[in-house]
Coordinates of N, CA and C in Angstrom, one line a residue:
Chain B
X1 N 147.7 123.8 148.2 CA 148.6 122.8 147.4 C 147.9 122.7 146.1
X2 N 148.8 122.9 145.0 CA 148.2 122.9 143.7 C 149.1 121.6 143.0
X3 N 149.5 120.6 143.7 CA 150.6 119.8 143.2 C 149.8 118.6 142.6
X4 N 150.3 118.1 141.3 CA 149.9 116.9 140.8 C 151.5 116.1 140.8
X5 N 151.3 114.9 141.2 CA 152.5 114.3 141.4 C 152.6 113.1 140.1
X6 N 153.5 113.0 139.5 CA 153.7 111.9 138.7 C 155.0 110.8 138.9
X7 N 154.8 109.6 138.7 CA 155.9 108.8 138.7 C 155.8 107.7 137.6
X8 N 156.9 107.2 137.1 CA 158.4 107.8 137.3 C 158.6 109.2 136.4
X9 N 159.6 109.8 136.6 CA 159.7 110.9 135.7 C 160.3 110.4 134.7
X10 N 161.1 109.3 134.4 CA 161.6 108.8 133.2 C 161.3 107.4 133.0
X11 N 161.2 106.8 132.1 CA 160.9 105.3 131.8 C 161.4 105.2 130.4
X12 N 162.2 103.9 130.4 CA 162.8 103.3 129.2 C 162.1 101.9 129.2
X13 N 161.5 101.6 128.1 CA 160.8 100.1 128.1 C 160.9 99.5 126.7
X14 N 161.1 98.4 126.6 CA 161.1 97.7 125.3 C 159.7 97.4 124.8
X15 N 159.6 97.0 123.8 CA 158.3 96.8 123.1 C 157.5 96.0 123.5
X16 N 158.2 94.9 124.3 CA 157.4 93.7 124.8 C 157.1 93.8 126.5
X17 N 157.4 95.0 126.7 CA 157.3 95.2 128.4 C 155.9 95.7 128.6
X18 N 155.7 95.4 130.0 CA 154.5 95.9 130.4 C 155.0 97.0 131.6
X19 N 154.3 98.2 131.7 CA 154.6 99.3 132.7 C 153.5 99.9 133.2
X20 N 153.5 100.8 134.1 CA 152.6 101.6 134.5 C 153.1 103.1 134.9
X21 N 152.3 104.1 134.5 CA 152.6 105.5 134.9 C 151.4 105.7 136.0
X22 N 151.9 106.5 136.9 CA 151.1 106.8 138.2 C 151.0 108.2 138.3
X23 N 149.8 108.7 138.8 CA 149.5 110.2 139.1 C 148.7 110.3 140.3
X24 N 149.0 111.3 141.1 CA 148.3 111.5 142.3 C 148.1 113.1 142.6
X25 N 146.8 113.4 142.9 CA 146.6 114.6 143.3 C 145.5 114.6 144.6
X26 N 145.8 115.7 145.5 CA 145.0 115.7 146.8 C 144.4 117.1 147.0
X27 N 143.9 117.6 145.7 CA 143.3 118.8 145.7 C 141.7 118.6 145.8
X28 N 141.4 117.3 145.8 CA 139.9 117.1 145.9 C 139.2 117.2 144.4
X29 N 140.0 117.4 143.5 CA 139.5 117.3 142.2 C 138.9 116.2 141.6
X30 N 137.8 116.2 140.9 CA 137.1 115.1 140.5 C 137.1 114.7 139.0
X31 N 138.0 115.7 138.3 CA 138.2 115.4 137.0 C 139.8 115.2 136.8
X32 N 140.2 114.1 136.1 CA 141.6 113.9 136.0 C 141.9 113.3 134.5
X33 N 142.9 113.7 134.0 CA 143.2 113.6 132.5 C 144.6 113.0 132.4
X34 N 144.7 112.4 131.1 CA 146.0 111.9 130.6 C 146.1 112.7 129.2
X35 N 147.3 113.2 129.1 CA 147.7 113.9 127.9 C 149.2 113.4 127.3
X36 N 149.3 113.3 125.9 CA 150.6 112.9 125.4 C 151.2 114.2 124.6
X37 N 152.4 114.4 124.9 CA 153.0 115.6 124.2 C 154.3 115.1 123.7
X38 N 154.4 115.5 122.3 CA 155.5 115.2 121.4 C 156.3 116.4 121.4
X39 N 157.6 116.3 121.0 CA 158.5 117.4 121.2 C 157.8 118.7 120.0
X40 N 158.0 119.7 120.6 CA 157.6 120.9 120.0 C 156.1 120.9 119.5
X41 N 155.3 120.3 120.0 CA 153.9 120.2 119.7 C 153.1 120.4 121.2
X42 N 151.7 120.8 121.1 CA 151.1 121.2 122.3 C 150.5 119.6 123.0
X43 N 150.2 119.7 124.3 CA 149.7 118.5 124.8 C 148.4 118.1 124.0
X44 N 148.2 116.7 124.0 CA 147.2 116.0 123.0 C 146.4 115.1 124.1
X45 N 145.2 115.6 124.1 CA 144.1 114.7 125.2 C 144.1 113.3 124.9
X46 N 144.1 112.4 125.7 CA 144.2 110.9 125.5 C 142.8 110.4 126.2
X47 N 142.7 110.6 127.6 CA 141.6 110.3 128.4 C 141.1 111.1 129.4
X48 N 139.8 111.2 129.6 CA 139.2 112.1 130.7 C 138.6 111.2 131.7
X49 N 138.7 111.4 133.0 CA 138.0 110.7 133.9 C 137.2 111.7 134.7
X50 N 136.0 111.6 134.9 CA 135.1 112.4 135.7 C 134.5 111.5 136.8
X51 N 134.7 111.8 138.2 CA 134.0 111.2 139.1 C 134.5 109.6 139.1
X52 N 135.7 109.4 138.8 CA 136.3 107.9 138.7 C 135.8 107.1 137.7
X53 N 135.0 107.8 136.7 CA 134.6 107.2 135.6 C 135.1 107.6 134.2
X54 N 135.5 106.7 133.5 CA 136.0 107.1 132.1 C 135.1 107.8 131.3
X55 N 135.2 109.1 131.0 CA 134.1 109.7 130.2 C 134.6 110.2 129.0
X56 N 135.8 110.1 128.4 CA 136.4 110.4 127.2 C 137.6 109.6 126.7
X57 N 137.6 108.9 125.9 CA 138.6 108.0 125.2 C 138.9 108.8 123.9
X58 N 139.9 109.4 123.5 CA 140.2 110.1 122.4 C 140.8 109.1 121.4
X59 N 140.1 108.0 121.0 CA 140.6 106.9 120.1 C 141.9 106.7 120.1
X60 N 142.3 106.3 121.6 CA 143.7 106.0 121.8 C 143.7 104.4 121.7
X61 N 145.0 103.8 121.0 CA 145.1 102.4 121.0 C 145.0 101.8 122.2
X62 N 144.7 100.5 122.1 CA 144.3 99.7 123.4 C 145.5 99.2 124.0
X63 N 146.8 99.6 123.5 CA 148.0 99.4 124.3 C 148.2 100.4 125.4
X64 N 147.2 101.4 125.2 CA 147.2 102.2 126.4 C 146.0 101.9 127.3
X65 N 146.1 101.8 128.7 CA 145.0 101.3 129.5 C 145.0 102.1 130.7
X66 N 143.9 103.0 130.6 CA 143.9 104.0 132.0 C 143.2 103.3 133.0
X67 N 143.4 103.7 134.3 CA 142.6 103.3 135.4 C 142.6 104.3 136.5
X68 N 141.5 104.7 137.2 CA 141.2 105.3 138.2 C 140.9 104.7 139.5
X69 N 141.8 104.2 140.3 CA 141.6 103.4 141.5 C 140.5 104.1 142.7
X70 N 141.0 105.4 142.6 CA 140.1 106.3 143.6 C 140.3 107.7 143.0
X71 N 139.4 108.7 143.8 CA 139.4 110.0 143.5 C 140.7 110.8 143.5
X72 N 141.8 110.1 144.0 CA 143.2 110.9 144.1 C 144.2 110.2 143.2
X73 N 143.9 109.1 142.6 CA 144.9 108.4 141.8 C 144.5 108.2 140.4
X74 N 145.3 108.2 139.5 CA 145.1 107.7 138.1 C 146.4 107.0 137.7
X75 N 146.1 106.0 136.9 CA 147.3 105.2 136.4 C 147.1 104.9 134.8
X76 N 148.1 104.7 134.2 CA 148.4 104.4 133.0 C 149.0 103.5 132.5
X77 N 148.3 102.2 132.2 CA 149.0 100.9 132.1 C 149.5 100.9 130.4
X78 N 150.8 100.4 130.3 CA 151.3 100.4 129.1 C 151.7 99.1 128.5
X79 N 151.4 98.6 127.4 CA 151.7 97.1 126.9 C 151.9 97.3 125.5
X80 N 153.2 96.6 125.0 CA 153.4 96.4 123.8 C 153.3 97.8 122.9
X81 N 154.0 98.6 123.5 CA 154.2 99.9 122.9 C 155.1 99.9 121.7
X82 N 155.0 100.9 120.8 CA 155.7 101.1 119.6 C 156.8 102.3 119.9
X83 N 157.9 102.3 119.1 CA 158.7 103.3 119.3 C 158.2 104.9 119.1
X84 N 157.1 104.9 118.3 CA 156.5 106.4 118.2 C 155.6 106.7 119.2
X85 N 155.4 105.7 120.4 CA 154.7 106.2 121.4 C 155.7 106.9 122.4
X86 N 157.0 107.0 122.0 CA 158.0 107.7 122.9 C 157.3 109.1 122.9
X87 N 157.3 109.7 124.2 CA 156.8 111.1 124.2 C 156.9 111.6 125.8
X88 N 156.5 112.6 126.1 CA 156.1 113.1 127.4 C 154.6 112.9 127.8
X89 N 154.3 112.0 128.8 CA 153.1 111.8 129.2 C 152.6 112.7 130.4
X90 N 151.5 113.4 130.3 CA 151.3 114.4 131.4 C 150.0 114.2 132.0
X91 N 149.8 114.1 133.4 CA 148.5 114.0 134.0 C 148.2 115.4 134.4
X92 N 146.8 115.6 134.6 CA 146.3 116.8 134.9 C 145.0 116.6 135.8
X93 N 144.6 117.6 136.6 CA 143.4 117.5 137.2 C 142.6 118.8 137.4
X94 N 141.3 118.9 137.6 CA 140.9 120.1 137.7 C 139.5 120.1 138.5
X95 N 139.1 121.2 139.0 CA 137.8 121.4 139.9 C 136.8 121.6 139.2
X96 N 135.8 121.9 139.9 CA 134.4 122.3 139.3 C 133.9 123.5 139.9
X97 N 133.5 124.5 139.1 CA 132.9 125.9 139.7 C 131.7 126.2 138.9
X98 N 130.8 126.7 139.4 CA 129.7 127.0 138.6 C 129.1 126.0 137.5
X99 N 129.4 124.8 137.7 CA 129.0 123.7 136.8 C 130.1 123.5 135.5
X100 N 131.3 124.5 135.7 CA 132.2 124.4 134.6 C 133.4 123.6 135.3
X101 N 134.4 123.2 134.4 CA 135.8 122.8 134.9 C 136.6 124.1 135.2
X102 N 137.2 124.1 136.2 CA 138.2 125.3 136.6 C 139.5 124.9 135.9
X103 N 140.5 125.6 136.1 CA 141.9 125.4 135.5 C 142.5 124.1 135.9
X104 N 143.1 123.6 134.9 CA 143.7 122.3 135.2 C 145.2 122.5 135.5
X105 N 145.7 121.6 136.5 CA 146.9 121.6 137.1 C 147.6 120.4 136.7
X106 N 148.9 120.5 136.1 CA 149.5 119.5 135.3 C 150.8 118.9 136.4
X107 N 151.0 117.7 136.3 CA 152.1 117.2 136.9 C 153.3 117.4 136.0
X108 N 154.5 117.1 136.4 CA 155.7 117.5 135.6 C 156.0 116.2 134.5
X109 N 155.1 115.4 134.5 CA 155.5 114.5 133.2 C 156.1 113.3 133.5
X110 N 155.9 112.2 132.8 CA 156.9 111.1 132.6 C 157.6 111.1 131.3
X111 N 158.8 111.1 131.0 CA 159.4 111.2 129.9 C 159.5 109.6 129.4
X112 N 158.8 109.2 128.5 CA 158.8 107.8 128.0 C 159.5 107.6 126.9
X113 N 160.4 106.5 126.9 CA 161.3 106.1 125.7 C 161.0 104.8 125.6
X114 N 160.6 104.3 124.3 CA 160.3 103.0 123.9 C 161.5 102.6 122.9
X115 N 162.1 101.4 123.3 CA 163.2 101.1 122.4 C 162.9 99.5 121.8
Chain X
X1 N 133.8 123.0 114.7 CA 134.7 122.5 115.5 C 135.7 123.4 116.6
X2 N 135.8 123.0 118.0 CA 136.7 124.1 118.6 C 138.0 124.1 118.1
X3 N 138.6 125.4 118.2 CA 139.7 125.5 117.7 C 140.4 126.6 118.4
X4 N 141.8 126.6 118.5 CA 142.5 127.7 119.3 C 143.9 127.8 118.3
X5 N 144.2 129.1 118.0 CA 145.1 129.6 117.3 C 146.1 130.4 118.1
X6 N 147.4 130.2 118.1 CA 148.3 131.1 118.6 C 149.2 131.9 117.6
X7 N 149.5 132.9 117.8 CA 150.6 133.8 117.1 C 151.4 134.7 117.8
X8 N 152.7 134.9 117.5 CA 153.4 134.2 116.6 C 153.8 132.8 117.0
X9 N 154.4 132.0 116.2 CA 154.9 130.6 116.7 C 156.2 130.9 117.7
X10 N 157.0 131.9 117.2 CA 158.1 132.1 117.9 C 158.4 133.5 118.0
X11 N 158.8 133.9 119.1 CA 159.1 135.5 119.3 C 160.6 135.7 120.0
X12 N 161.4 136.4 119.6 CA 162.7 136.7 120.3 C 162.6 138.2 120.6
X13 N 162.9 138.4 121.8 CA 163.0 139.9 122.4 C 164.1 140.0 123.1
X14 N 164.7 141.4 123.1 CA 165.7 141.8 124.0 C 165.0 142.1 125.2
X15 N 165.9 142.0 126.3 CA 165.5 142.2 127.7 C 165.1 143.6 127.8
X16 N 163.7 143.6 128.3 CA 163.3 145.0 128.6 C 162.3 145.4 127.2
X17 N 162.4 144.6 126.2 CA 161.4 145.0 125.0 C 160.2 144.3 125.1
X18 N 159.1 145.1 125.5 CA 157.8 144.7 125.6 C 157.1 144.2 124.4
X19 N 156.1 143.1 124.4 CA 155.5 142.7 123.3 C 154.1 142.0 123.9
X20 N 153.4 141.5 122.9 CA 152.2 140.5 123.1 C 152.1 139.3 122.2
X21 N 151.6 138.4 123.0 CA 151.3 137.1 122.2 C 149.8 137.2 122.1
X22 N 149.2 136.5 121.1 CA 147.8 136.5 120.7 C 147.4 134.9 120.7
X23 N 146.1 134.8 121.0 CA 145.4 133.6 121.0 C 144.0 133.8 120.6
X24 N 143.5 133.3 119.5 CA 142.3 133.5 118.9 C 141.6 132.1 118.9
X25 N 140.3 132.0 119.2 CA 139.5 131.0 119.5 C 138.3 130.9 118.9
X26 N 137.7 129.7 118.4 CA 136.4 129.5 118.1 C 135.8 128.3 118.8
X27 N 135.1 128.6 119.6 CA 134.3 127.8 120.5 C 133.0 128.4 120.9
X28 N 131.9 127.4 120.8 CA 130.7 127.9 121.3 C 130.5 127.9 122.7
X29 N 130.1 128.9 123.3 CA 129.8 129.0 124.8 C 131.1 128.9 125.6
X30 N 132.0 130.1 125.3 CA 133.2 130.0 126.1 C 133.0 129.6 127.5
X31 N 133.8 128.6 128.2 CA 133.7 128.5 129.6 C 135.1 128.7 130.2
X32 N 135.7 129.8 129.9 CA 137.2 129.9 130.3 C 138.1 129.8 129.4
X33 N 139.2 130.8 129.4 CA 140.3 130.6 128.6 C 141.5 130.7 129.5
X34 N 142.4 129.6 129.2 CA 143.5 129.6 130.2 C 144.9 129.7 129.5
X35 N 145.8 130.5 130.3 CA 147.1 130.5 129.8 C 148.1 129.7 130.8
X36 N 149.1 129.0 130.0 CA 150.0 128.3 130.8 C 151.5 128.6 130.2
X37 N 152.5 128.4 131.2 CA 153.8 128.6 130.7 C 154.5 127.2 130.8
X38 N 155.3 126.8 129.7 CA 155.8 125.3 129.8 C 157.3 125.6 129.5
X39 N 158.2 125.0 130.4 CA 159.5 125.1 130.1 C 159.8 123.7 129.5
X40 N 160.8 123.6 128.9 CA 161.4 122.3 128.1 C 161.5 121.4 129.1
X41 N 160.7 120.1 128.7 CA 160.8 118.9 129.4 C 160.1 118.8 130.7
X42 N 159.2 119.8 130.9 CA 158.4 120.0 132.2 C 156.9 120.0 131.8
X43 N 156.0 120.0 132.8 CA 154.5 120.1 132.6 C 154.2 121.5 132.7
X44 N 153.1 121.7 131.9 CA 152.6 123.2 131.9 C 152.2 123.8 133.3
X45 N 152.6 124.8 133.4 CA 152.5 125.8 134.7 C 151.3 126.6 134.6
X46 N 150.3 126.7 135.3 CA 149.1 127.3 135.2 C 149.5 128.9 135.4
X47 N 149.0 129.9 134.7 CA 149.2 131.1 134.9 C 147.8 132.0 135.1
X48 N 147.0 131.9 134.1 CA 145.7 132.7 134.2 C 144.5 132.0 133.8
X49 N 143.2 132.4 134.5 CA 142.2 132.2 133.8 C 141.4 133.4 133.5
X50 N 140.7 133.4 132.3 CA 139.8 134.5 132.0 C 138.6 133.8 131.6
X51 N 137.4 134.5 132.0 CA 136.0 133.9 132.0 C 135.2 134.9 130.9
X52 N 135.4 136.2 131.0 CA 134.5 137.0 130.3 C 135.2 138.3 129.5
X53 N 134.8 138.6 128.3 CA 135.3 139.7 127.7 C 135.6 140.8 128.6
X54 N 136.7 141.5 128.5 CA 137.1 142.8 129.2 C 137.8 142.3 130.4
X55 N 137.9 141.1 130.8 CA 138.4 140.8 132.0 C 140.2 140.8 131.8
X56 N 140.8 141.1 132.8 CA 142.2 141.4 132.7 C 142.8 140.6 134.1
X57 N 144.1 139.9 133.9 CA 144.6 139.3 135.1 C 146.2 139.5 134.9
X58 N 146.7 139.9 136.0 CA 148.2 140.4 136.0 C 149.1 139.6 137.1
X59 N 150.3 139.2 136.6 CA 151.2 138.5 137.5 C 152.5 138.9 137.1
X60 N 153.2 139.6 138.0 CA 154.6 140.1 137.6 C 154.7 141.0 136.3
X61 N 155.3 140.5 135.4 CA 155.6 141.2 134.1 C 154.5 140.7 133.1
X62 N 153.5 139.8 133.5 CA 152.7 139.3 132.6 C 151.3 139.8 132.8
X63 N 150.6 140.2 131.5 CA 149.1 140.7 131.9 C 148.2 140.0 130.8
X64 N 147.2 139.3 131.1 CA 146.4 138.7 130.1 C 144.9 139.5 130.0
X65 N 144.6 139.6 128.8 CA 143.2 140.1 128.4 C 142.2 139.3 127.6
X66 N 141.1 139.5 127.6 CA 140.3 138.7 126.8 C 139.1 139.5 126.2
X67 N 139.0 139.3 124.8 CA 137.8 139.8 124.1 C 136.9 138.8 123.8
X68 N 135.8 139.0 122.9 CA 135.0 138.0 122.6 C 135.6 136.8 121.4
X69 N 136.7 137.1 120.8 CA 137.3 136.4 120.0 C 138.6 136.0 120.1
X70 N 139.4 136.8 121.1 CA 140.9 136.4 121.2 C 141.4 136.9 122.7
X71 N 142.5 136.4 122.9 CA 143.1 136.9 124.2 C 144.5 137.3 124.0
X72 N 145.0 138.3 124.7 CA 146.4 138.7 124.5 C 147.2 138.4 125.9
X73 N 148.3 138.1 125.8 CA 149.2 138.0 126.9 C 150.6 138.9 126.7
X74 N 150.3 140.0 127.4 CA 151.2 141.1 127.3 C 152.4 140.9 128.2
X75 N 153.7 141.0 127.7 CA 154.8 140.9 128.5 C 155.7 142.3 128.6
X76 N 155.8 142.7 129.8 CA 156.3 144.1 130.0 C 157.7 143.8 130.4
X77 N 158.6 144.6 129.7 CA 159.9 144.7 130.4 C 160.5 143.1 130.6
X78 N 160.5 142.2 129.7 CA 160.8 140.8 130.0 C 162.3 140.7 130.3
X79 N 162.4 139.7 131.0 CA 163.7 139.1 131.4 C 163.9 137.6 130.8
X80 N 165.3 137.4 130.7 CA 165.8 136.2 130.2 C 165.1 134.9 130.9
X81 N 164.5 135.2 132.2 CA 163.9 134.1 132.9 C 162.5 133.7 132.5
X82 N 162.0 134.7 131.6 CA 160.6 134.5 131.0 C 160.7 133.7 129.9
X83 N 161.7 133.5 129.3 CA 161.8 132.4 128.0 C 161.1 131.2 128.4
X84 N 160.2 130.9 127.6 CA 159.5 129.6 127.8 C 158.4 129.5 126.5
X85 N 157.7 128.3 126.6 CA 156.8 128.3 125.6 C 155.3 128.6 126.5
X86 N 154.6 129.6 125.8 CA 153.3 130.0 126.5 C 152.1 129.4 125.6
X87 N 151.3 128.7 126.3 CA 150.3 128.0 125.8 C 149.0 128.6 126.4
X88 N 148.0 128.7 125.1 CA 146.6 129.1 125.4 C 145.8 127.9 125.4
X89 N 144.6 127.7 126.1 CA 143.8 126.6 126.2 C 142.5 127.0 126.5
X90 N 141.4 126.1 125.9 CA 140.1 126.3 126.2 C 139.4 125.0 126.5
X91 N 138.4 125.0 127.1 CA 137.6 123.6 127.3 C 137.0 123.4 126.1
X92 N 136.9 122.2 125.7 CA 136.4 121.7 124.4 C 135.0 121.1 124.6
X93 N 134.1 121.6 123.9 CA 132.7 121.0 123.9 C 132.6 119.7 123.4
X94 N 133.6 119.2 122.7 CA 133.6 117.8 122.1 C 134.4 117.0 122.9
X95 N 134.9 117.4 123.9 CA 135.9 116.4 124.8 C 135.6 116.6 126.4
X96 N 134.2 116.7 126.6 CA 134.0 116.7 128.1 C 134.4 117.8 128.8
X97 N 134.6 118.9 128.2 CA 135.2 120.1 128.6 C 136.7 120.1 129.1
X98 N 137.4 119.0 128.6 CA 138.9 119.0 128.9 C 139.5 119.9 127.9
X99 N 140.7 120.5 128.2 CA 141.4 121.5 127.6 C 141.9 121.2 126.3
X100 N 141.6 121.9 125.3 CA 142.4 121.9 123.9 C 143.4 123.0 124.0
X101 N 144.5 122.8 123.4 CA 145.6 123.7 123.4 C 145.9 124.3 122.1
X102 N 146.3 125.6 122.0 CA 146.9 126.2 120.9 C 148.3 125.6 120.7
X103 N 149.0 126.0 119.7 CA 150.3 125.1 119.5 C 151.4 125.9 120.0
X104 N 151.0 127.0 120.7 CA 152.1 127.8 121.6 C 152.9 128.9 121.1
X105 N 153.2 129.8 121.7 CA 154.3 130.8 121.3 C 155.6 130.3 122.1
X106 N 156.6 130.3 121.4 CA 158.0 130.0 122.0 C 158.7 131.4 122.1
X107 N 159.0 131.9 123.5 CA 159.5 133.3 123.7 C 160.8 133.0 124.1
X108 N 161.9 133.8 123.4 CA 163.2 133.9 123.9 C 163.6 135.3 124.1
X109 N 164.3 135.5 125.3 CA 164.5 136.7 125.8 C 166.0 136.7 126.0
X110 N 166.6 137.6 125.3 CA 168.2 137.6 125.4 C 168.6 139.0 126.1
X111 N 169.8 138.8 127.0 CA 170.1 139.9 127.8 C 171.1 140.8 127.0

């Protein structure tokens, strides 16, 4: 099973709202990622978790707050977002082989619209 | 700085008309090159991993190859259902080996 499950699939939120995106995988992967993708652009890395610890934060604004409660779950907490944050948010996970990360598997994404 | 460049940006083919997509990379100590397919509004779908120059992988009408500087995704006798954006990615040394992506090639196959 190479499935990464993201919920919700669609989310509309106001600029004063607080919401959370959720991601789950059961492949035993210890690296998990959040990417942001705007229309007609490639996925852009936001955060990397390795063994449940935040290892990379690509200068993402503090209105995005990641959390990794355990090795299977990844959350992205959203607060006071701006309309320009509207995008497809993708979660991914990857395993390790020979000390390298193997291929990443992606969820279907959450389409976020900020109004 | 690690970089991935894909060409062409867009490709229109007739059904059955074979072609190739290119992915060139500059990264020190390549630890894999990955090809993905992405349909509109969906997450990228994993296709292939290539680790060393000379390696080839095939899946249905797709064949991926790797040299020391670039990778090709060959599409043989494409069908309309092959229409999608094809993304190439490499693990970045600056980002904890997370994938960095090229801008993709959008393939349209008409019948």
